[in-house]
PDB file of C-alpha atoms in Angstrom:
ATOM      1  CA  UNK A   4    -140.884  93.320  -0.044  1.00 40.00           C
ATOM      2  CA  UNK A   5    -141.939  94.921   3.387  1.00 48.00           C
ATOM      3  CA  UNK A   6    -144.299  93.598   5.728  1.00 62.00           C
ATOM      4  CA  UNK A   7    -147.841  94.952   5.776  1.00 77.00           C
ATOM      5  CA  UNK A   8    -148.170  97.249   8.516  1.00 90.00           C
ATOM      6  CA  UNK A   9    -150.533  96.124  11.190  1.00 94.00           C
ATOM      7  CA  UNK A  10    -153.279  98.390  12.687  1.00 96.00           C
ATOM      8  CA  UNK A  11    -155.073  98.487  15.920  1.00 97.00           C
ATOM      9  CA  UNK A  12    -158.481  96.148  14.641  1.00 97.00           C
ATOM     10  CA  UNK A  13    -155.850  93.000  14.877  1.00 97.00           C
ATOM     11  CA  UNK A  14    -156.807  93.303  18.399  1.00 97.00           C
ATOM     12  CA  UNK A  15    -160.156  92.902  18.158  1.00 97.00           C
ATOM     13  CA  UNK A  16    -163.290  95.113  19.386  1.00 98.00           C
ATOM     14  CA  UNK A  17    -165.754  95.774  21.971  1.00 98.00           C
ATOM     15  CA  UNK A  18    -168.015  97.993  22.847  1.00 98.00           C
ATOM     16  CA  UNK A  19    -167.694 100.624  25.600  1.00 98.00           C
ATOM     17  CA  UNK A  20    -171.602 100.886  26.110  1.00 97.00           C
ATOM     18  CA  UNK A  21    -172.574 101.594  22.714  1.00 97.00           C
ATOM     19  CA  UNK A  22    -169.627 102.657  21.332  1.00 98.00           C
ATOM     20  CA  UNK A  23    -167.043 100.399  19.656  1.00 98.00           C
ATOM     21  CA  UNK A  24    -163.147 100.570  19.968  1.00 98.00           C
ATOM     22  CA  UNK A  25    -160.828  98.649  19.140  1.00 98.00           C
ATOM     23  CA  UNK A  26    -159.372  96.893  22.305  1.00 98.00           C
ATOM     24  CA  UNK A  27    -155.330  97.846  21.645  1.00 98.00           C
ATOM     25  CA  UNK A  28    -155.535 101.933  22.589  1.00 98.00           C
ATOM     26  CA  UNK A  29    -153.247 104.370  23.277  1.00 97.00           C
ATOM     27  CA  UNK A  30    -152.836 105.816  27.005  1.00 96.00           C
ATOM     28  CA  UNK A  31    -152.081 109.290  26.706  1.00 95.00           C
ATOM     29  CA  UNK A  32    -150.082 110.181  29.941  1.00 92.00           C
ATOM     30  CA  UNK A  33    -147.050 109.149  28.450  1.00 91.00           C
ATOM     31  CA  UNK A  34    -147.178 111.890  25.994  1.00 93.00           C
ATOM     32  CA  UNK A  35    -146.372 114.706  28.427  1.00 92.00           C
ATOM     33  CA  UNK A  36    -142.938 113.537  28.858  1.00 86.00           C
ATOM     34  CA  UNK A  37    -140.240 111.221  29.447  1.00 75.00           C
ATOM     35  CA  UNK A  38    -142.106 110.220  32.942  1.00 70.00           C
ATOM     36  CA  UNK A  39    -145.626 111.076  33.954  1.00 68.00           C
ATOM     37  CA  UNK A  40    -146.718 114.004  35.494  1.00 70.00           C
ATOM     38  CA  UNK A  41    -143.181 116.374  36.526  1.00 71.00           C
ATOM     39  CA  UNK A  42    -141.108 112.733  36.828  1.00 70.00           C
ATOM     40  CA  UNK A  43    -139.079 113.303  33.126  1.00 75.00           C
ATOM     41  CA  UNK A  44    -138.221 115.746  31.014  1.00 83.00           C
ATOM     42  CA  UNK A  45    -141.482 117.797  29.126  1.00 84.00           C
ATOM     43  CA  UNK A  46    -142.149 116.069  25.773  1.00 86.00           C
ATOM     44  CA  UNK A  47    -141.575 117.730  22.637  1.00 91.00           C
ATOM     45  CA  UNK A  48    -145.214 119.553  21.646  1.00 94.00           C
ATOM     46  CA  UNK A  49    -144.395 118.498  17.694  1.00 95.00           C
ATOM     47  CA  UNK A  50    -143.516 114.736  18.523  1.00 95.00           C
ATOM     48  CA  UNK A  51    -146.269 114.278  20.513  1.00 96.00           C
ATOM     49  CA  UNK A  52    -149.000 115.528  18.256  1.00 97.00           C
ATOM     50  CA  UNK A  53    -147.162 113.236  15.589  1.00 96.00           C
ATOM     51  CA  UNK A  54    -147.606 109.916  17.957  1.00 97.00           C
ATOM     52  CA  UNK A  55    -151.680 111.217  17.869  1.00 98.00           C
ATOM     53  CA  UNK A  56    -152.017 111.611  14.399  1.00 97.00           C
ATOM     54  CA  UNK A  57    -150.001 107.793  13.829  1.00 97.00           C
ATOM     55  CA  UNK A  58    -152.456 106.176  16.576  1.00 98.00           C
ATOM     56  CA  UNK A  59    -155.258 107.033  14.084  1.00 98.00           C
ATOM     57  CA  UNK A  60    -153.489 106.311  11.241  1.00 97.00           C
ATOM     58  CA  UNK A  61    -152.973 102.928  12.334  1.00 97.00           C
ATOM     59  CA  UNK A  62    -156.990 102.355  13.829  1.00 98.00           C
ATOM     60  CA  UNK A  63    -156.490 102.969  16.908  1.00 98.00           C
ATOM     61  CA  UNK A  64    -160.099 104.792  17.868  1.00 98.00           C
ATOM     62  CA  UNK A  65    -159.668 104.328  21.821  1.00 98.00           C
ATOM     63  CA  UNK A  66    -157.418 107.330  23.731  1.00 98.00           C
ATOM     64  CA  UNK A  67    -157.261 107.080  27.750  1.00 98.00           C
ATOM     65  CA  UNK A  68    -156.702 110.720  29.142  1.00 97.00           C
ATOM     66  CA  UNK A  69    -157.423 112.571  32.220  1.00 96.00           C
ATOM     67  CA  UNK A  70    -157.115 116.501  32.900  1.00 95.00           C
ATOM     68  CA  UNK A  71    -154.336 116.050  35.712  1.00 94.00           C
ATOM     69  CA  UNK A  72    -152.141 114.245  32.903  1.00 93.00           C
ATOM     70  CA  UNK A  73    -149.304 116.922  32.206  1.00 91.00           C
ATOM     71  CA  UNK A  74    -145.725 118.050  32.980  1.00 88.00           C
ATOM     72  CA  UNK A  75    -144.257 121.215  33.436  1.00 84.00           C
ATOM     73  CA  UNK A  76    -144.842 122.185  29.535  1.00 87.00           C
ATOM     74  CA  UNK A  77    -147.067 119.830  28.414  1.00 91.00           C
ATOM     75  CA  UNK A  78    -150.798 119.302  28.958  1.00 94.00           C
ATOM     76  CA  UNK A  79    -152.327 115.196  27.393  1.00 96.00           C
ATOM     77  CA  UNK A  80    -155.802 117.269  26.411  1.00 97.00           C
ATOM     78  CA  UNK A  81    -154.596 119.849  24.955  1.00 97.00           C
ATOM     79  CA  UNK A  82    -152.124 118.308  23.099  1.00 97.00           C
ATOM     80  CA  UNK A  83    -155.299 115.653  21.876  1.00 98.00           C
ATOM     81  CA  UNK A  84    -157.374 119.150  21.104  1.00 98.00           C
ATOM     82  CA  UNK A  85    -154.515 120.370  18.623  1.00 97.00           C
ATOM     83  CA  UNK A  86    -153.643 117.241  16.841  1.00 97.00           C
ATOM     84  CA  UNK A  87    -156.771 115.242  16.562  1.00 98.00           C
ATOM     85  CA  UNK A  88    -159.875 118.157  16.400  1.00 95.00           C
ATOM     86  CA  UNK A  89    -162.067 117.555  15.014  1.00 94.00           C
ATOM     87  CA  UNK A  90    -162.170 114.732  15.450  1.00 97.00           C
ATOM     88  CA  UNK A  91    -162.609 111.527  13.788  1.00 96.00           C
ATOM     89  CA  UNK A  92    -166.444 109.855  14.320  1.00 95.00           C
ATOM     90  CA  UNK A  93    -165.590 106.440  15.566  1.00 97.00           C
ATOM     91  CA  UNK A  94    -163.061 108.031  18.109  1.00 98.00           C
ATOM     92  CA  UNK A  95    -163.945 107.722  21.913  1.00 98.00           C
ATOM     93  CA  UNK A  96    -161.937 109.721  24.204  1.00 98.00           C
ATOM     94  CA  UNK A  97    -162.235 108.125  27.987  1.00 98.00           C
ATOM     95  CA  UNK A  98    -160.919 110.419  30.577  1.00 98.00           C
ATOM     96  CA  UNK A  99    -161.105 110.259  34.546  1.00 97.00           C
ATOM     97  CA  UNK A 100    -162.015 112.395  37.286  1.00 97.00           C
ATOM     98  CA  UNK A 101    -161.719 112.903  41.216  1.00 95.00           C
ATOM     99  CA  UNK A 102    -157.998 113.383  41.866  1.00 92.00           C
ATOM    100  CA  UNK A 103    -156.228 116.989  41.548  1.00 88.00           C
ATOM    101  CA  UNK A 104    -152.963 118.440  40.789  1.00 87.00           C
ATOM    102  CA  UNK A 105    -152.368 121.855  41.180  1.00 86.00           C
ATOM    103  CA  UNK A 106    -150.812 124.065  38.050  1.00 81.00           C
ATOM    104  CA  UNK A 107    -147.261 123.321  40.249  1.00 83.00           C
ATOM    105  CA  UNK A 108    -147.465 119.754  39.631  1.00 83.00           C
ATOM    106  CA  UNK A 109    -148.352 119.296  43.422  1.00 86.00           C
ATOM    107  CA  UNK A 110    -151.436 117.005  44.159  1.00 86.00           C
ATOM    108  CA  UNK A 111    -154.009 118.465  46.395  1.00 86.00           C
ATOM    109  CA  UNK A 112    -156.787 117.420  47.670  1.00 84.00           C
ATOM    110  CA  UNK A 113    -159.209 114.968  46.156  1.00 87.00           C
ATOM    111  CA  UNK A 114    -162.563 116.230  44.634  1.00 91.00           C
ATOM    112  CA  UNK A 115    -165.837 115.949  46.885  1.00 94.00           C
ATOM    113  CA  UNK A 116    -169.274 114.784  44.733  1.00 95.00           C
ATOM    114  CA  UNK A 117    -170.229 118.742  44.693  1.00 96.00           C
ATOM    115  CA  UNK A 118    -166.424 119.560  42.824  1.00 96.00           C
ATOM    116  CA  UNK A 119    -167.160 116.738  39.994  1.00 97.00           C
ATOM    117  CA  UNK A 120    -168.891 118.741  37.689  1.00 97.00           C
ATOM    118  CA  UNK A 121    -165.826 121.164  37.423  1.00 96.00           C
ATOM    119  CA  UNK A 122    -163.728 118.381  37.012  1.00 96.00           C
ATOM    120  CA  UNK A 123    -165.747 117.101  33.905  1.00 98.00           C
ATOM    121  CA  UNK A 124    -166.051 120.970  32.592  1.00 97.00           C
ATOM    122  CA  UNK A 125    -162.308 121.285  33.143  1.00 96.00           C
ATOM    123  CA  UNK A 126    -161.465 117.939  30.517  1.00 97.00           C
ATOM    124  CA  UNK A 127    -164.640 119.473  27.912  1.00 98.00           C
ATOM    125  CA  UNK A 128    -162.752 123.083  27.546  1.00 97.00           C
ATOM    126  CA  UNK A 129    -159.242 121.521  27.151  1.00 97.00           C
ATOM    127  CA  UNK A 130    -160.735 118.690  24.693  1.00 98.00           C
ATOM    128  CA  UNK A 131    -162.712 121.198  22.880  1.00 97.00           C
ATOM    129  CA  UNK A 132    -166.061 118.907  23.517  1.00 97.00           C
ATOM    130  CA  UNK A 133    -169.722 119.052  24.393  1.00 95.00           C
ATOM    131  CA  UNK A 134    -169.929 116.208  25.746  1.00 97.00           C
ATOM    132  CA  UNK A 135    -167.504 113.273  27.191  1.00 98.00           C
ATOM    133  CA  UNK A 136    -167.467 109.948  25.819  1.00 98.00           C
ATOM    134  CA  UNK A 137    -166.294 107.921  28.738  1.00 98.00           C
ATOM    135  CA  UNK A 138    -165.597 109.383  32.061  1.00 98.00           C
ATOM    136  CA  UNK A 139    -163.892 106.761  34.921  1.00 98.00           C
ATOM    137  CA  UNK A 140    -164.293 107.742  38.558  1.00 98.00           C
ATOM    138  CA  UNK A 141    -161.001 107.621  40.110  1.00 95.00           C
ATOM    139  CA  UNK A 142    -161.725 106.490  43.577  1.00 91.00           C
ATOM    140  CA  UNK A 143    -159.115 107.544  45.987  1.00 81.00           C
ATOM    141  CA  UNK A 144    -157.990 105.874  48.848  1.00 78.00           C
ATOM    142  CA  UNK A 145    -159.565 107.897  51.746  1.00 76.00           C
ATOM    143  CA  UNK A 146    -162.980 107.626  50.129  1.00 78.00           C
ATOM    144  CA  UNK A 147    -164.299 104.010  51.351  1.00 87.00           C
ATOM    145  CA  UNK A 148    -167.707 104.305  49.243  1.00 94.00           C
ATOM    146  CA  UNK A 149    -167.977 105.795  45.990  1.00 96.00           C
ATOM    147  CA  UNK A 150    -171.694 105.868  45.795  1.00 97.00           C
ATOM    148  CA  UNK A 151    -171.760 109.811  46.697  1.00 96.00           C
ATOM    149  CA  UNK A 152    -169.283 110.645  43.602  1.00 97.00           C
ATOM    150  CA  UNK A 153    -170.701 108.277  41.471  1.00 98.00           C
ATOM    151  CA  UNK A 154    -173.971 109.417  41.791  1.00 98.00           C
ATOM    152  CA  UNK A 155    -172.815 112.472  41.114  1.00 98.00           C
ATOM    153  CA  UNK A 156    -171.485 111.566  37.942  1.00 98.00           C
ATOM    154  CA  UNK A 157    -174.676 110.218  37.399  1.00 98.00           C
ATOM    155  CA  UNK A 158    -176.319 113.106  37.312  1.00 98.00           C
ATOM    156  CA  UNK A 159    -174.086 114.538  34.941  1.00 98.00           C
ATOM    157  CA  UNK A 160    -174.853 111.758  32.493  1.00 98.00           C
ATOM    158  CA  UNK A 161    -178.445 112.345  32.848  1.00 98.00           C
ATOM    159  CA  UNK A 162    -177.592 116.031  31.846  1.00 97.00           C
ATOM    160  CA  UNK A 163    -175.679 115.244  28.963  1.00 98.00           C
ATOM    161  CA  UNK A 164    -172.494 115.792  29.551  1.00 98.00           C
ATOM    162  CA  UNK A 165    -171.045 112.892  29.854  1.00 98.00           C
ATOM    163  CA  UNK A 166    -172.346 109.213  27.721  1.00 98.00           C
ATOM    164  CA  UNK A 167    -170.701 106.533  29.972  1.00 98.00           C
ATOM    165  CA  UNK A 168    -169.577 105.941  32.837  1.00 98.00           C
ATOM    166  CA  UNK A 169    -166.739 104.158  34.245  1.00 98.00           C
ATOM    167  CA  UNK A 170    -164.687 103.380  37.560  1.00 98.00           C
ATOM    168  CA  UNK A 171    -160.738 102.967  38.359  1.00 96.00           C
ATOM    169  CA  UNK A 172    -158.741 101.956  41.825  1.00 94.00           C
ATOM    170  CA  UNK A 173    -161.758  99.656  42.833  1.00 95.00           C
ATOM    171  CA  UNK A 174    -162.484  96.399  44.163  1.00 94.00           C
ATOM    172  CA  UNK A 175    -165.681  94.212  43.525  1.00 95.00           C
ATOM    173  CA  UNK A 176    -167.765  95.479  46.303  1.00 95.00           C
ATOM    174  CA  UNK A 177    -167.004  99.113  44.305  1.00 96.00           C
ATOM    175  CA  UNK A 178    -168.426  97.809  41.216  1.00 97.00           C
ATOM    176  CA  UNK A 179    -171.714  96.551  42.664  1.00 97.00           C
ATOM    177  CA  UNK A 180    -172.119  99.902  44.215  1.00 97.00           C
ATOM    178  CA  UNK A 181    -171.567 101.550  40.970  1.00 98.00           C
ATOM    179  CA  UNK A 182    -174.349  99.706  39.212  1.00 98.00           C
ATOM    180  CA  UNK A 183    -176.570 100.229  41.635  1.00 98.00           C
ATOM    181  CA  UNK A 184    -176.786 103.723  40.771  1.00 98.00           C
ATOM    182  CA  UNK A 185    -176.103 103.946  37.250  1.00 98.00           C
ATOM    183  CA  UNK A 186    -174.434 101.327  34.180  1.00 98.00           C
ATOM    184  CA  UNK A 187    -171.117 100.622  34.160  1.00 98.00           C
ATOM    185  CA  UNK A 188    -169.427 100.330  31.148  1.00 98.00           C
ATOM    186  CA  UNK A 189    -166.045  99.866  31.887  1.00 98.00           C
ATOM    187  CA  UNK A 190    -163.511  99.150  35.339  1.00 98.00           C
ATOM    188  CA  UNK A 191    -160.244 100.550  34.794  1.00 96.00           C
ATOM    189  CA  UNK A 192    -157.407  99.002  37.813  1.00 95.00           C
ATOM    190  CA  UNK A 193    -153.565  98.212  37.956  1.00 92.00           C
ATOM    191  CA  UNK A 194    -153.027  94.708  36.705  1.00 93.00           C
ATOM    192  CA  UNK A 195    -149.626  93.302  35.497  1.00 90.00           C
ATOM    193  CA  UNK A 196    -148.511  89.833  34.341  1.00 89.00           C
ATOM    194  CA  UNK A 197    -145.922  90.157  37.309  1.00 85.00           C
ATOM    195  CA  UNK A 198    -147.864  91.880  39.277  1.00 83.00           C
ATOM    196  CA  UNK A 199    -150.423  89.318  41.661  1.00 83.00           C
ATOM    197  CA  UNK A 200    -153.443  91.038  42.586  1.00 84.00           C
ATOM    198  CA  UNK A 201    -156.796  88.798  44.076  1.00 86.00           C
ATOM    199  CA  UNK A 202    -159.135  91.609  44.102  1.00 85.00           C
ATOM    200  CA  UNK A 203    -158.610  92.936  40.377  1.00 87.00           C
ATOM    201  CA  UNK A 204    -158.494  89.147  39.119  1.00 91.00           C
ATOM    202  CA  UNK A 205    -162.055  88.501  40.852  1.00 94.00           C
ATOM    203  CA  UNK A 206    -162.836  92.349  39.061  1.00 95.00           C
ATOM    204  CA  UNK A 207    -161.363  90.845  35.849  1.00 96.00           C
ATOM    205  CA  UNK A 208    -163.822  87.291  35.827  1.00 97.00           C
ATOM    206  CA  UNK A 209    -166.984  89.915  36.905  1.00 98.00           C
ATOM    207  CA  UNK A 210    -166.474  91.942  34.918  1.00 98.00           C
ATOM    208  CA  UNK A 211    -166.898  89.639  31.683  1.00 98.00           C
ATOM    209  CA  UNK A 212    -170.026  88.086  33.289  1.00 97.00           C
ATOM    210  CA  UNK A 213    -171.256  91.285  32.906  1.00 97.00           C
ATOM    211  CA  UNK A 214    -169.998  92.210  29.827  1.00 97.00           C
ATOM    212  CA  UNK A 215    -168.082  95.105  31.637  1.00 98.00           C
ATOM    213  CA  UNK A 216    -164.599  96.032  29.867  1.00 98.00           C
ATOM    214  CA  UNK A 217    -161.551  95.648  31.836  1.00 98.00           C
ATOM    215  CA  UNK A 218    -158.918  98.140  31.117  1.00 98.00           C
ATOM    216  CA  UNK A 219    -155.766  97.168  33.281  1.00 96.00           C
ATOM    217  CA  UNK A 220    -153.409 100.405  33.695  1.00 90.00           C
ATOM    218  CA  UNK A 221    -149.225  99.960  34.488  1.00 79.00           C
ATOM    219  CA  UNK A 222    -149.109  96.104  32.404  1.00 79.00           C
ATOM    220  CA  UNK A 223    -146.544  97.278  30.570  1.00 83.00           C
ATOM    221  CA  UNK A 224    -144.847 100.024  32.890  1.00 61.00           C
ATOM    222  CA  UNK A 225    -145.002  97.365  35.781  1.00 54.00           C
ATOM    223  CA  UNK A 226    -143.675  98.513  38.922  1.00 52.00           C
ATOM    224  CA  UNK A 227    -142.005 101.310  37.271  1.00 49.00           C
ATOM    225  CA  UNK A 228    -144.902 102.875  36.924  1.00 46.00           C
ATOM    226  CA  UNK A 229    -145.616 106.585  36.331  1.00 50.00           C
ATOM    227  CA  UNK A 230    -141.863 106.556  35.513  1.00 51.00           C
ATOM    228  CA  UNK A 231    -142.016 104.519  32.614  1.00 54.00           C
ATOM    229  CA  UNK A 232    -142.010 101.046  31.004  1.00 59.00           C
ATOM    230  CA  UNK A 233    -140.197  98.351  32.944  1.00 58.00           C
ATOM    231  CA  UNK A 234    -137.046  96.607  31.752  1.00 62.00           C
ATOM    232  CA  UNK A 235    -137.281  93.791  34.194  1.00 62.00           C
ATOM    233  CA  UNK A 236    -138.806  91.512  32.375  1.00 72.00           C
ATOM    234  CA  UNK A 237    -137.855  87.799  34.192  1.00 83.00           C
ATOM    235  CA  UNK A 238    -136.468  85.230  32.039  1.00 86.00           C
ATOM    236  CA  UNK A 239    -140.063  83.762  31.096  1.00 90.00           C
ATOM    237  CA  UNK A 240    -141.579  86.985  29.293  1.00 92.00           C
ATOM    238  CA  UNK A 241    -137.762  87.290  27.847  1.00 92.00           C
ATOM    239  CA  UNK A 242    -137.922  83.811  26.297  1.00 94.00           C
ATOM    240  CA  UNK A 243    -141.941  83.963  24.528  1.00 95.00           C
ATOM    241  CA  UNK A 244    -140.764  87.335  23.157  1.00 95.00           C
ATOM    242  CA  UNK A 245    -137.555  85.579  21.382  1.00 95.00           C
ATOM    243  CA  UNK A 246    -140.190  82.884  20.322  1.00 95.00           C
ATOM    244  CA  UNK A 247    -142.434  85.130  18.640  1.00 96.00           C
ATOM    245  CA  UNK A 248    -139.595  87.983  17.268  1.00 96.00           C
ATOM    246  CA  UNK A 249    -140.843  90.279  19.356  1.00 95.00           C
ATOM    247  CA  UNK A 250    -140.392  92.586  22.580  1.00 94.00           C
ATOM    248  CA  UNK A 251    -141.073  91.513  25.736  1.00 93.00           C
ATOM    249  CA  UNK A 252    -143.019  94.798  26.286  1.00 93.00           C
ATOM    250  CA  UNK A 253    -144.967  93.530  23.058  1.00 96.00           C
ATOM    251  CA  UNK A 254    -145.939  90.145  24.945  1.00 95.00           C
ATOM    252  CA  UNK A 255    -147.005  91.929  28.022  1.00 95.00           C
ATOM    253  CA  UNK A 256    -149.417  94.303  26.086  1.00 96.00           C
ATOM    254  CA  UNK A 257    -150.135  90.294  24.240  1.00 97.00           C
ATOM    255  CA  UNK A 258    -150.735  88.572  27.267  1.00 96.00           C
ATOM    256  CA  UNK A 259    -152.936  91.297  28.690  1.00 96.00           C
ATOM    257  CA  UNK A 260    -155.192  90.838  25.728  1.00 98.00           C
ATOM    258  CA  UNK A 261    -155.184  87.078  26.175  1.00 97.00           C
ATOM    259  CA  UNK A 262    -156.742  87.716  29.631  1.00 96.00           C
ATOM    260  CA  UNK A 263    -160.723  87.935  28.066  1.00 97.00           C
ATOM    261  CA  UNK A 264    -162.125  88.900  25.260  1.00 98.00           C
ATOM    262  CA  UNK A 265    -163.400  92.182  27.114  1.00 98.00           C
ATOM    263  CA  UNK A 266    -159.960  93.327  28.409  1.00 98.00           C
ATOM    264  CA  UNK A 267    -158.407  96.261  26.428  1.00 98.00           C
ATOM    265  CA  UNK A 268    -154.756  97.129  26.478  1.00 97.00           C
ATOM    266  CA  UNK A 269    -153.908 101.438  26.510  1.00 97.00           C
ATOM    267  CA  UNK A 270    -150.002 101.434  26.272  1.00 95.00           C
ATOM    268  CA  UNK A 271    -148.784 105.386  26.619  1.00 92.00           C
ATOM    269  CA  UNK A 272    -145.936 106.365  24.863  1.00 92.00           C
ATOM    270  CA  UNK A 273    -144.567 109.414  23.148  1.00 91.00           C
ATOM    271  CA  UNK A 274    -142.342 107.600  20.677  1.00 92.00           C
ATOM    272  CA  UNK A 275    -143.904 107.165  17.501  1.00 92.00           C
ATOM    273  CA  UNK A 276    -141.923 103.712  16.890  1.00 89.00           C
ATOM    274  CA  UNK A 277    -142.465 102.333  20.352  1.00 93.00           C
ATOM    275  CA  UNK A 278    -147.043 103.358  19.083  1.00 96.00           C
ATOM    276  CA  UNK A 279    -146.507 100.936  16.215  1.00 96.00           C
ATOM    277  CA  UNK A 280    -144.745  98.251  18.285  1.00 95.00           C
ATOM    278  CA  UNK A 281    -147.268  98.450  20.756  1.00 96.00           C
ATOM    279  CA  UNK A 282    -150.479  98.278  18.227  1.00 97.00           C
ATOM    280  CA  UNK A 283    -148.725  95.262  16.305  1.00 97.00           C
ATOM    281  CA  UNK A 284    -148.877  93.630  19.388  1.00 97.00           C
ATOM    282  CA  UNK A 285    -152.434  93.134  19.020  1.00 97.00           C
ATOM    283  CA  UNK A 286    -151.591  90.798  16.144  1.00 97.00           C
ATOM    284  CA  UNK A 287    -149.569  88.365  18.072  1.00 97.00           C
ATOM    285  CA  UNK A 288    -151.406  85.245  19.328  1.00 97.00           C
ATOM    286  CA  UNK A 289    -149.876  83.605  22.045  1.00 97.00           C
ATOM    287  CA  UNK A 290    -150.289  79.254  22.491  1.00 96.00           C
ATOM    288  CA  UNK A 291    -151.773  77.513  25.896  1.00 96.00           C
ATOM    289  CA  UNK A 292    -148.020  76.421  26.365  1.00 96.00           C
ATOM    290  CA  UNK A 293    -146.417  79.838  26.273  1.00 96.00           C
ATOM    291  CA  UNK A 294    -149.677  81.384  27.967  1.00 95.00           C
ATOM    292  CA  UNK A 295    -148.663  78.478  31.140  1.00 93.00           C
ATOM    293  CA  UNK A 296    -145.483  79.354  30.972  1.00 92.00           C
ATOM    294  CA  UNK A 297    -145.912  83.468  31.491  1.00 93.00           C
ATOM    295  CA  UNK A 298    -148.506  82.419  34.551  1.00 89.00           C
ATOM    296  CA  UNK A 299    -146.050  80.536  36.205  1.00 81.00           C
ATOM    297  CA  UNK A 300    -144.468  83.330  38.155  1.00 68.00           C
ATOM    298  CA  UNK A 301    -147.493  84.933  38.701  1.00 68.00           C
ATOM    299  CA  UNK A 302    -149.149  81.777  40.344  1.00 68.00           C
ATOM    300  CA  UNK A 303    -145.560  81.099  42.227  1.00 63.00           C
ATOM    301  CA  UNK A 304    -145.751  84.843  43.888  1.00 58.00           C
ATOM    302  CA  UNK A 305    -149.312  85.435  43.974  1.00 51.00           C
TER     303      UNK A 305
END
């Protein structure tokens, strides 16, 4: 007799503003290609629109996009456009704005507050929307305030094209400048079980006093990164996945979870068997013993 097959509400929910997903999504850079952006090989278009379709199939109701997500042959909107419009109600499609890539694959220069608006109308044509769900501010690195793009975003909200706003690549002094201007319904920053990081933990613990979610990006990739899931997992991640039958890409994507209650997990990938390894993973509850043991590196290097 075969196992039932386990969907994305084994995660759990919350609510991005008013909207509720379930917190194991899908990441949808992955789906370009092999590697992000022009790092791998172009994806094929009919594989990738067959990973969509399964996400839903199996609950997932949470996609993470962005406009500048796509290879040489392969754009993550459009590719969400074709195999998901229209779409289903309870689906919310987050996407991000401020950096740019030009149609070479080349990044250029970051957007100003006054180029935002194109950005947004840029992810509504290739989505096929009115409006935007979610959209994260990107902040880039030679930008030490966000408040001028973020009020600009702002203003977009209060037009109606966007419903919620988010931030990415922040620390907490980011956040507080954020919600000074408009609500904040979600922080989106690297964060990795191997990966020691003060500023996003103290974004992680304010961020559920405020009943903010925290969407870490890279916990399973690690410090491949854009390139692709690790496969150095150290010996402790190696040893709770042969404990619990599973991956140890599976208990990263677990022990992210385990982090709060308002952390959600977006794992990218563009092979349909990796999607429903990565949503079962929401199933699997890890113990205070194995939970120490995964933090132990983390607390040794960090």
């Amino acid at each position: 007799m075969s196992s039932p097959t386990i969907t994305a509400d084994a995660a759990g929910t919350w609510k991005l503003g008013d909207l509720p997903v379930h917190r194991l999504g899908l990441g949808a850079m992955r789906l370009t290609g092999s590697a992000a952006f022009h790092h791998g090989t172009p994806s094929d278009r009919a594989r990738s629109i067959a990973v969509l379709r399964k996400a839903i199939d199996l609950g997932v109701n949470h996609i993470d996009t962005a406009a500048f997500y796509f290879s040489s042959l392969r754009s993550a909107n459009e590719l969400i456009n074709s195999a998901l419009a229209a779409y289903p109600d309870d689906l919310v499609i987050v996407t991000k704005v401020g950096p740019y890539r030009a149609y070479d694959g080349e990044w250029g220069a970051s957007a100003r507050p006054e180029d935002l608006r194109g950005h947004v109308e840029e992810n509504l044509r290739q989505l096929g929307r009115d409006h935007l769900d979610v959209v994260n501010l990107r902040r880039m690195p030679q930008y030490d305030s966000i408040a001028e793009h973020f009020g600009a975003l702002a203003e977009l909200r209060e037009a109606g094209l966007i419903r919620h706003l988010g931030i990415s690549n922040v620390t907490p002094r980011h956040l507080a400048e954020a919600r000074a201007i408009a609500p904040v319904v979600c922080v989106q920053n690297r964060y990795a079980l191997d990966r020691p990081d003060p500023d996003s933990d103290e974004l992680l613990r304010i961020c559920g006093e405020q009943g903010i979610a925290f969407v870490p990006f890279y916990a399973v990739a690690g410090e491949a990164a854009e390139r692709g899931a690790t496969t150095a997992h150290d010996e402790e991640v190696r040893a709770v996945a042969r404990a619990n039958g599973a991956s140890p890409a599976q208990i990263r994507i677990a022990w992210t979870l385990h982090q709060g209650p308002h952390v959600l997990a977006i794992p990218g990938t563009g092979n349909p068997g990796h999607l429903a390894e990565n949503v079962a993973a929401g199933a699997i509850r890890l113990t205070d013993e194995e939970l120490t043991r995964l933090n132990r590196p983390r607390r040794e290097t960090g």
